[in-house]
Amino acid sequence: MKFEIKYLDSNDKIKKILIEAKNQEEVINKSTEILDLKTILSINPVFSFINFSNFVQEKKIDLSTLAFICRQFSQMFQASLPANVMMDIFIKTIKKPYLKKVFENISND
């Protein structure tokens, strides 16, 4: 998992860096080893999200398909299904290979 660290360096300048670590404790240990830092201001996990607007343009997903996926996701979310179950349902039901690949990638992450 990636974490963004904001810290004060020895010149009292605020800086940011991304560090790959398992948890916040490991982030602190790594950052104190490799950085010339005075104070850690914040440690935040970095999450990646799908930018559907770019995906629609690259693969030419028609809006009705995207609307269908959004409605299905909304209904499954309201039914309190776990995310891995939702992804498995999408993988099994979607016919378009490139969309299936997207949901497989999300499920594996």
Short mmCIF file of C-alpha atoms in Angstrom, two decimals:
data_model
loop_
_atom_site.label_atom_id
_atom_site.label_comp_id
_atom_site.label_asym_id
_atom_site.label_seq_id
_atom_site.Cartn_x
_atom_site.Cartn_y
_atom_site.Cartn_z
CA MET A 1 0.00 0.00 0.00
CA LYS A 2 1.20 3.52 -0.72
CA PHE A 3 1.21 6.29 1.85
CA GLU A 4 1.69 10.03 1.35
CA ILE A 5 3.79 11.67 4.05
CA LYS A 6 3.84 15.41 4.68
CA TYR A 7 6.77 16.45 6.78
CA LEU A 8 8.98 19.34 7.82
CA ASP A 9 12.56 19.00 6.66
CA SER A 10 15.53 20.37 8.59
CA ASN A 11 15.00 23.77 6.88
CA ASP A 12 11.37 23.96 8.11
CA LYS A 13 9.98 23.47 4.60
CA ILE A 14 6.88 21.34 4.13
CA LYS A 15 7.52 18.45 1.75
CA LYS A 16 5.58 15.43 0.47
CA ILE A 17 6.73 11.95 -0.47
CA LEU A 18 5.06 8.63 -1.34
CA ILE A 19 6.29 5.53 0.47
CA GLU A 20 5.28 1.92 -0.12
CA ALA A 21 4.63 0.15 3.20
CA LYS A 22 2.34 -2.35 4.93
CA ASN A 23 1.14 0.00 7.67
CA GLN A 24 1.75 3.38 9.32
CA GLU A 25 4.37 2.02 11.69
CA GLU A 26 6.44 0.78 8.76
CA VAL A 27 5.97 4.17 7.06
CA ILE A 28 7.37 5.96 10.12
CA ASN A 29 10.34 3.58 10.33
CA LYS A 30 11.15 3.91 6.62
CA SER A 31 10.73 7.68 6.59
CA THR A 32 13.02 8.26 9.57
CA GLU A 33 15.68 6.09 7.91
CA ILE A 34 15.66 7.71 4.46
CA LEU A 35 14.54 11.29 5.01
CA ASP A 36 16.10 14.32 6.65
CA LEU A 37 12.93 15.14 8.54
CA LYS A 38 12.22 17.23 11.59
CA THR A 39 8.53 16.48 12.13
CA ILE A 40 5.96 14.28 10.39
CA LEU A 41 2.85 16.36 9.77
CA SER A 42 0.58 13.69 8.30
CA ILE A 43 0.52 10.14 6.98
CA ASN A 44 -2.34 9.26 4.64
CA PRO A 45 -2.99 6.12 2.61
CA VAL A 46 -3.21 6.72 -1.13
CA PHE A 47 -6.16 5.07 -2.84
CA SER A 48 -6.50 4.60 -6.55
CA PHE A 49 -9.85 5.03 -8.23
CA ILE A 50 -10.98 4.29 -11.74
CA ASN A 51 -11.40 7.37 -13.88
CA PHE A 52 -14.45 6.27 -15.86
CA SER A 53 -14.36 9.31 -18.15
CA ASN A 54 -10.97 8.26 -19.52
CA PHE A 55 -12.05 4.65 -19.79
CA VAL A 56 -15.20 5.55 -21.72
CA GLN A 57 -13.14 7.53 -24.24
CA GLU A 58 -10.44 4.87 -24.66
CA LYS A 59 -12.68 1.81 -25.08
CA LYS A 60 -15.82 3.51 -26.38
CA ILE A 61 -18.21 2.17 -23.75
CA ASP A 62 -21.67 3.26 -24.69
CA LEU A 63 -23.45 5.25 -22.02
CA SER A 64 -26.27 2.73 -21.68
CA THR A 65 -23.72 0.06 -20.63
CA LEU A 66 -22.10 2.42 -18.16
CA ALA A 67 -25.52 3.37 -16.77
CA PHE A 68 -26.40 -0.33 -16.41
CA ILE A 69 -23.17 -1.03 -14.50
CA CYS A 70 -23.79 1.94 -12.20
CA ARG A 71 -27.38 0.84 -11.48
CA GLN A 72 -26.29 -2.74 -10.78
CA PHE A 73 -23.47 -1.56 -8.52
CA SER A 74 -25.87 0.72 -6.65
CA GLN A 75 -28.38 -2.08 -6.07
CA MET A 76 -25.72 -4.51 -4.89
CA PHE A 77 -24.23 -1.85 -2.61
CA GLN A 78 -27.67 -1.14 -1.11
CA ALA A 79 -28.08 -4.88 -0.55
CA SER A 80 -24.84 -4.74 1.52
CA LEU A 81 -22.98 -7.23 -0.64
CA PRO A 82 -19.23 -7.37 0.01
CA ALA A 83 -17.08 -5.76 -2.69
CA ASN A 84 -15.44 -9.05 -3.69
CA VAL A 85 -18.86 -10.65 -4.25
CA MET A 86 -19.94 -7.64 -6.37
CA MET A 87 -16.82 -7.94 -8.53
CA ASP A 88 -17.38 -11.69 -8.98
CA ILE A 89 -20.97 -11.04 -10.11
CA PHE A 90 -19.81 -8.43 -12.63
CA ILE A 91 -17.09 -10.76 -13.93
CA LYS A 92 -19.61 -13.57 -14.47
CA THR A 93 -22.33 -11.45 -16.07
CA ILE A 94 -20.51 -8.94 -18.29
CA LYS A 95 -20.12 -10.10 -21.89
CA LYS A 96 -17.62 -7.53 -23.17
CA PRO A 97 -14.07 -8.90 -22.70
CA TYR A 98 -12.42 -5.54 -21.98
CA LEU A 99 -14.99 -4.73 -19.28
CA LYS A 100 -14.59 -8.18 -17.80
CA LYS A 101 -10.82 -7.54 -17.65
CA VAL A 102 -11.41 -4.27 -15.78
CA PHE A 103 -13.49 -5.99 -13.10
CA GLU A 104 -10.97 -8.84 -12.85
CA ASN A 105 -8.21 -6.28 -12.22
CA ILE A 106 -10.30 -4.52 -9.58
CA SER A 107 -11.11 -7.85 -7.92
CA ASN A 108 -7.43 -8.84 -7.83
CA ASP A 109 -6.41 -5.53 -6.22
#
